[in-house]
Amino acid sequence: MRYDTAVIGTGPAGLEAAITLKVRNKNIIVLGSKASSEKVEKSHVIDNYLGIPHVKGSDLTKEFLSHASSMGVEITELRANTVYAMGDYFAISASDENGEQMLEASTVILATGVVQTKALPGEDEFLGRGVSYCATCDAALYRGKSAVVVSYSDEYESEADFLAEMAEKVYYLPVYKALAGEDIAFKHDNIEIIFGEKPVSISQNEDKKMSLTTDKEQIVSDGIFILRSAVAPDKLVPGLETEGAHIKVDRKMATNLPGLFAAGDVTGTPYQLIKAAGEGNVAALSAVEYMSKA
């Protein structure tokens, strides 16, 4: 099945894009969290969202999700790993705890937000050569081997468990805040939790083994998985033109790749909700226009 548009991200930009596309009767798939944006959710008070003054972030998030649901927008909790421009359509590699699947869409709108953490030294150099961003996608490559999982969210604990079904040994380094290592419960006993350490760099030794240097030690394994809530735009979409951490777009929110649009914080400052929602609307209308001329 080929969708008209795949919307990647469920913050204000992504949900606004999805609503606009529904109004235009487009067949869409929305990838992201059913909880929408943690950034919005945790905002204490928002005063500059037109028509909804002095609103709590948690209340505004509920309104976003309620509005989207009322328009028939369904959120699919898949994580987009890579978006490939195939000419007249896009192929999207996505995954969840059940594994990887490929999706197709005529157009794509990226509303992924800003990646808050910088790549580790060595991460870019060894990406695809010992470093991966998807444990469920590449777990089979580590059957009988060892791997390190550097996790930036507790949502990836299930990926470590999946990996442990095939790997002989898994080292799990939780970068997110936790009270104690014992708070993390895994199904498999071949997972060793490396608690209280911070990743510093990645390298490869003479035997082609991967080495993760932390602030306390070096952990050697066959591979390293870096699991973040968002992948840097240039890693997510090969060939995408960026400006620093942001995607370069024009006034129609079009990127350098025909049929690919972007909206929200991922396009640059200011990081404002009303700006993100407006860009989501523009990106959706631009996608509709693009499809009408295709």
Short mmCIF file of N, CA and C in Angstrom, two decimals, residues 210-292:
data_model
loop_
_atom_site.label_atom_id
_atom_site.label_comp_id
_atom_site.label_asym_id
_atom_site.label_seq_id
_atom_site.Cartn_x
_atom_site.Cartn_y
_atom_site.Cartn_z
N MET A 210 34.19 -3.02 18.26
CA MET A 210 33.79 -1.66 18.58
C MET A 210 34.04 -1.38 20.05
N SER A 211 34.48 -0.18 20.33
CA SER A 211 34.77 0.22 21.70
C SER A 211 34.00 1.47 22.06
N LEU A 212 33.21 1.37 23.12
CA LEU A 212 32.51 2.54 23.66
C LEU A 212 33.27 3.01 24.88
N THR A 213 33.78 4.23 24.80
CA THR A 213 34.47 4.83 25.94
C THR A 213 33.46 5.64 26.75
N THR A 214 33.37 5.34 28.04
CA THR A 214 32.51 6.11 28.92
C THR A 214 33.40 6.99 29.80
N ASP A 215 32.78 7.69 30.73
CA ASP A 215 33.58 8.52 31.64
C ASP A 215 34.27 7.68 32.71
N LYS A 216 34.08 6.33 32.65
CA LYS A 216 34.70 5.48 33.66
C LYS A 216 35.48 4.29 33.09
N GLU A 217 35.14 3.87 31.86
CA GLU A 217 35.76 2.66 31.34
C GLU A 217 35.60 2.57 29.83
N GLN A 218 36.13 1.47 29.27
CA GLN A 218 35.92 1.14 27.87
C GLN A 218 35.16 -0.18 27.80
N ILE A 219 34.12 -0.21 26.97
CA ILE A 219 33.33 -1.42 26.81
C ILE A 219 33.51 -1.89 25.37
N VAL A 220 34.07 -3.09 25.21
CA VAL A 220 34.35 -3.63 23.89
C VAL A 220 33.29 -4.65 23.51
N SER A 221 32.79 -4.55 22.28
CA SER A 221 31.76 -5.47 21.81
C SER A 221 31.83 -5.56 20.29
N ASP A 222 30.90 -6.33 19.72
CA ASP A 222 30.85 -6.46 18.26
C ASP A 222 30.11 -5.30 17.60
N GLY A 223 29.26 -4.61 18.35
CA GLY A 223 28.51 -3.50 17.77
C GLY A 223 27.93 -2.59 18.83
N ILE A 224 27.56 -1.39 18.39
CA ILE A 224 27.00 -0.40 19.31
C ILE A 224 25.71 0.16 18.72
N PHE A 225 24.66 0.16 19.53
CA PHE A 225 23.38 0.73 19.12
C PHE A 225 23.16 2.03 19.88
N ILE A 226 22.91 3.10 19.14
CA ILE A 226 22.60 4.41 19.74
C ILE A 226 21.10 4.64 19.54
N LEU A 227 20.33 4.61 20.62
CA LEU A 227 18.88 4.71 20.52
C LEU A 227 18.41 6.03 21.12
N ARG A 228 18.02 6.95 20.23
CA ARG A 228 17.51 8.25 20.64
C ARG A 228 16.08 8.40 20.15
N SER A 229 15.35 9.35 20.76
CA SER A 229 13.96 9.58 20.36
C SER A 229 13.87 10.15 18.96
N ALA A 230 14.89 10.85 18.52
CA ALA A 230 14.89 11.41 17.18
C ALA A 230 16.26 11.24 16.56
N VAL A 231 16.26 10.92 15.29
CA VAL A 231 17.50 10.77 14.53
C VAL A 231 17.80 12.09 13.84
N ALA A 232 19.05 12.49 13.82
CA ALA A 232 19.44 13.73 13.13
C ALA A 232 18.95 13.69 11.69
N PRO A 233 18.43 14.81 11.18
CA PRO A 233 17.82 14.83 9.84
C PRO A 233 18.68 14.26 8.73
N ASP A 234 19.97 14.59 8.72
CA ASP A 234 20.84 14.11 7.65
C ASP A 234 21.12 12.62 7.75
N LYS A 235 20.89 12.03 8.95
CA LYS A 235 21.02 10.58 9.10
C LYS A 235 19.71 9.90 8.72
N LEU A 236 18.60 10.58 8.98
CA LEU A 236 17.28 10.02 8.70
C LEU A 236 17.02 9.95 7.21
N VAL A 237 17.42 10.99 6.48
CA VAL A 237 17.14 11.08 5.04
C VAL A 237 18.45 11.29 4.28
N PRO A 238 18.99 10.26 3.65
CA PRO A 238 20.21 10.44 2.85
C PRO A 238 20.01 11.48 1.74
N GLY A 239 20.95 12.40 1.62
CA GLY A 239 20.87 13.41 0.59
C GLY A 239 20.12 14.68 0.98
N LEU A 240 19.60 14.71 2.19
CA LEU A 240 18.84 15.88 2.65
C LEU A 240 19.79 17.03 2.97
N GLU A 241 19.44 18.21 2.50
CA GLU A 241 20.27 19.39 2.76
C GLU A 241 19.89 20.00 4.11
N THR A 242 20.89 20.21 4.94
CA THR A 242 20.66 20.76 6.27
C THR A 242 21.51 22.01 6.50
N GLU A 243 21.14 22.74 7.52
CA GLU A 243 21.91 23.90 7.98
C GLU A 243 22.16 23.68 9.48
N GLY A 244 23.31 23.13 9.80
CA GLY A 244 23.56 22.75 11.18
C GLY A 244 22.66 21.59 11.58
N ALA A 245 21.92 21.77 12.66
CA ALA A 245 21.02 20.72 13.15
C ALA A 245 19.64 20.80 12.51
N HIS A 246 19.44 21.78 11.62
CA HIS A 246 18.11 22.03 11.06
C HIS A 246 18.03 21.67 9.58
N ILE A 247 16.82 21.42 9.11
CA ILE A 247 16.58 21.12 7.71
C ILE A 247 16.37 22.43 6.95
N LYS A 248 17.01 22.57 5.82
CA LYS A 248 16.86 23.76 4.99
C LYS A 248 15.57 23.65 4.18
N VAL A 249 14.70 24.64 4.32
CA VAL A 249 13.42 24.65 3.59
C VAL A 249 13.18 26.02 2.98
N ASP A 250 12.22 26.06 2.02
CA ASP A 250 11.82 27.34 1.46
C ASP A 250 10.50 27.78 2.10
N ARG A 251 9.87 28.79 1.54
CA ARG A 251 8.63 29.32 2.12
C ARG A 251 7.47 28.32 2.08
N LYS A 252 7.57 27.34 1.21
CA LYS A 252 6.54 26.30 1.13
C LYS A 252 6.90 25.08 1.97
N MET A 253 7.94 25.21 2.78
CA MET A 253 8.43 24.14 3.64
C MET A 253 8.98 22.97 2.84
N ALA A 254 9.36 23.24 1.58
CA ALA A 254 9.93 22.21 0.72
C ALA A 254 11.43 22.08 0.98
N THR A 255 11.92 20.86 0.97
CA THR A 255 13.35 20.60 1.12
C THR A 255 13.98 20.51 -0.26
N ASN A 256 15.23 20.14 -0.31
CA ASN A 256 15.91 19.98 -1.60
C ASN A 256 15.49 18.71 -2.32
N LEU A 257 14.77 17.82 -1.64
CA LEU A 257 14.29 16.57 -2.25
C LEU A 257 12.83 16.72 -2.64
N PRO A 258 12.49 16.65 -3.92
CA PRO A 258 11.11 16.84 -4.37
C PRO A 258 10.14 15.87 -3.66
N GLY A 259 9.07 16.45 -3.11
CA GLY A 259 8.07 15.64 -2.42
C GLY A 259 8.31 15.50 -0.94
N LEU A 260 9.45 16.00 -0.46
CA LEU A 260 9.78 15.93 0.96
C LEU A 260 9.69 17.33 1.57
N PHE A 261 8.89 17.46 2.61
CA PHE A 261 8.66 18.74 3.27
C PHE A 261 9.02 18.60 4.75
N ALA A 262 9.23 19.73 5.41
CA ALA A 262 9.57 19.72 6.83
C ALA A 262 8.88 20.87 7.53
N ALA A 263 8.62 20.69 8.83
CA ALA A 263 7.92 21.72 9.59
C ALA A 263 8.25 21.61 11.07
N GLY A 264 8.16 22.75 11.75
CA GLY A 264 8.36 22.76 13.20
C GLY A 264 9.78 23.07 13.60
N ASP A 265 10.15 22.65 14.80
CA ASP A 265 11.47 22.97 15.34
C ASP A 265 12.60 22.46 14.46
N VAL A 266 12.34 21.39 13.71
CA VAL A 266 13.40 20.80 12.88
C VAL A 266 13.85 21.75 11.77
N THR A 267 13.03 22.78 11.45
CA THR A 267 13.41 23.73 10.41
C THR A 267 14.16 24.94 10.97
N GLY A 268 14.27 25.03 12.29
CA GLY A 268 15.03 26.13 12.88
C GLY A 268 14.24 26.97 13.86
N THR A 269 14.93 27.92 14.46
CA THR A 269 14.32 28.80 15.44
C THR A 269 13.40 29.81 14.75
N PRO A 270 12.46 30.41 15.51
CA PRO A 270 12.22 30.23 16.94
C PRO A 270 11.48 28.93 17.23
N TYR A 271 11.79 28.31 18.36
CA TYR A 271 11.11 27.08 18.76
C TYR A 271 9.82 27.45 19.49
N GLN A 272 8.81 27.78 18.70
CA GLN A 272 7.53 28.22 19.24
C GLN A 272 6.41 27.31 18.72
N LEU A 273 5.45 27.00 19.58
CA LEU A 273 4.37 26.08 19.21
C LEU A 273 3.55 26.63 18.05
N ILE A 274 3.22 27.91 18.11
CA ILE A 274 2.36 28.47 17.08
C ILE A 274 3.07 28.53 15.73
N LYS A 275 4.37 28.73 15.75
CA LYS A 275 5.16 28.69 14.53
C LYS A 275 5.18 27.27 13.97
N ALA A 276 5.33 26.28 14.84
CA ALA A 276 5.37 24.88 14.42
C ALA A 276 4.06 24.47 13.78
N ALA A 277 2.94 24.85 14.42
CA ALA A 277 1.63 24.49 13.88
C ALA A 277 1.39 25.15 12.53
N GLY A 278 1.79 26.41 12.40
CA GLY A 278 1.62 27.11 11.13
C GLY A 278 2.43 26.46 10.02
N GLU A 279 3.65 26.07 10.34
CA GLU A 279 4.48 25.41 9.34
C GLU A 279 3.92 24.04 8.95
N GLY A 280 3.31 23.36 9.92
CA GLY A 280 2.68 22.08 9.62
C GLY A 280 1.56 22.23 8.61
N ASN A 281 0.79 23.29 8.78
CA ASN A 281 -0.30 23.58 7.84
C ASN A 281 0.25 23.87 6.44
N VAL A 282 1.28 24.70 6.37
CA VAL A 282 1.88 25.05 5.08
C VAL A 282 2.47 23.81 4.40
N ALA A 283 3.17 23.00 5.17
CA ALA A 283 3.79 21.79 4.62
C ALA A 283 2.73 20.87 4.03
N ALA A 284 1.61 20.71 4.72
CA ALA A 284 0.54 19.84 4.24
C ALA A 284 -0.06 20.37 2.95
N LEU A 285 -0.33 21.67 2.90
CA LEU A 285 -0.88 22.27 1.68
C LEU A 285 0.11 22.15 0.52
N SER A 286 1.39 22.29 0.83
CA SER A 286 2.40 22.16 -0.22
C SER A 286 2.48 20.72 -0.73
N ALA A 287 2.33 19.77 0.18
CA ALA A 287 2.33 18.36 -0.23
C ALA A 287 1.14 18.06 -1.13
N VAL A 288 -0.01 18.62 -0.79
CA VAL A 288 -1.21 18.44 -1.61
C VAL A 288 -0.99 19.03 -3.01
N GLU A 289 -0.41 20.23 -3.04
CA GLU A 289 -0.13 20.88 -4.33
C GLU A 289 0.85 20.05 -5.14
N TYR A 290 1.87 19.53 -4.50
CA TYR A 290 2.88 18.72 -5.18
C TYR A 290 2.24 17.48 -5.81
N MET A 291 1.37 16.82 -5.06
CA MET A 291 0.72 15.62 -5.57
C MET A 291 -0.22 15.91 -6.74
N SER A 292 -0.82 17.08 -6.70
CA SER A 292 -1.76 17.45 -7.79
C SER A 292 -1.03 17.67 -9.11
#
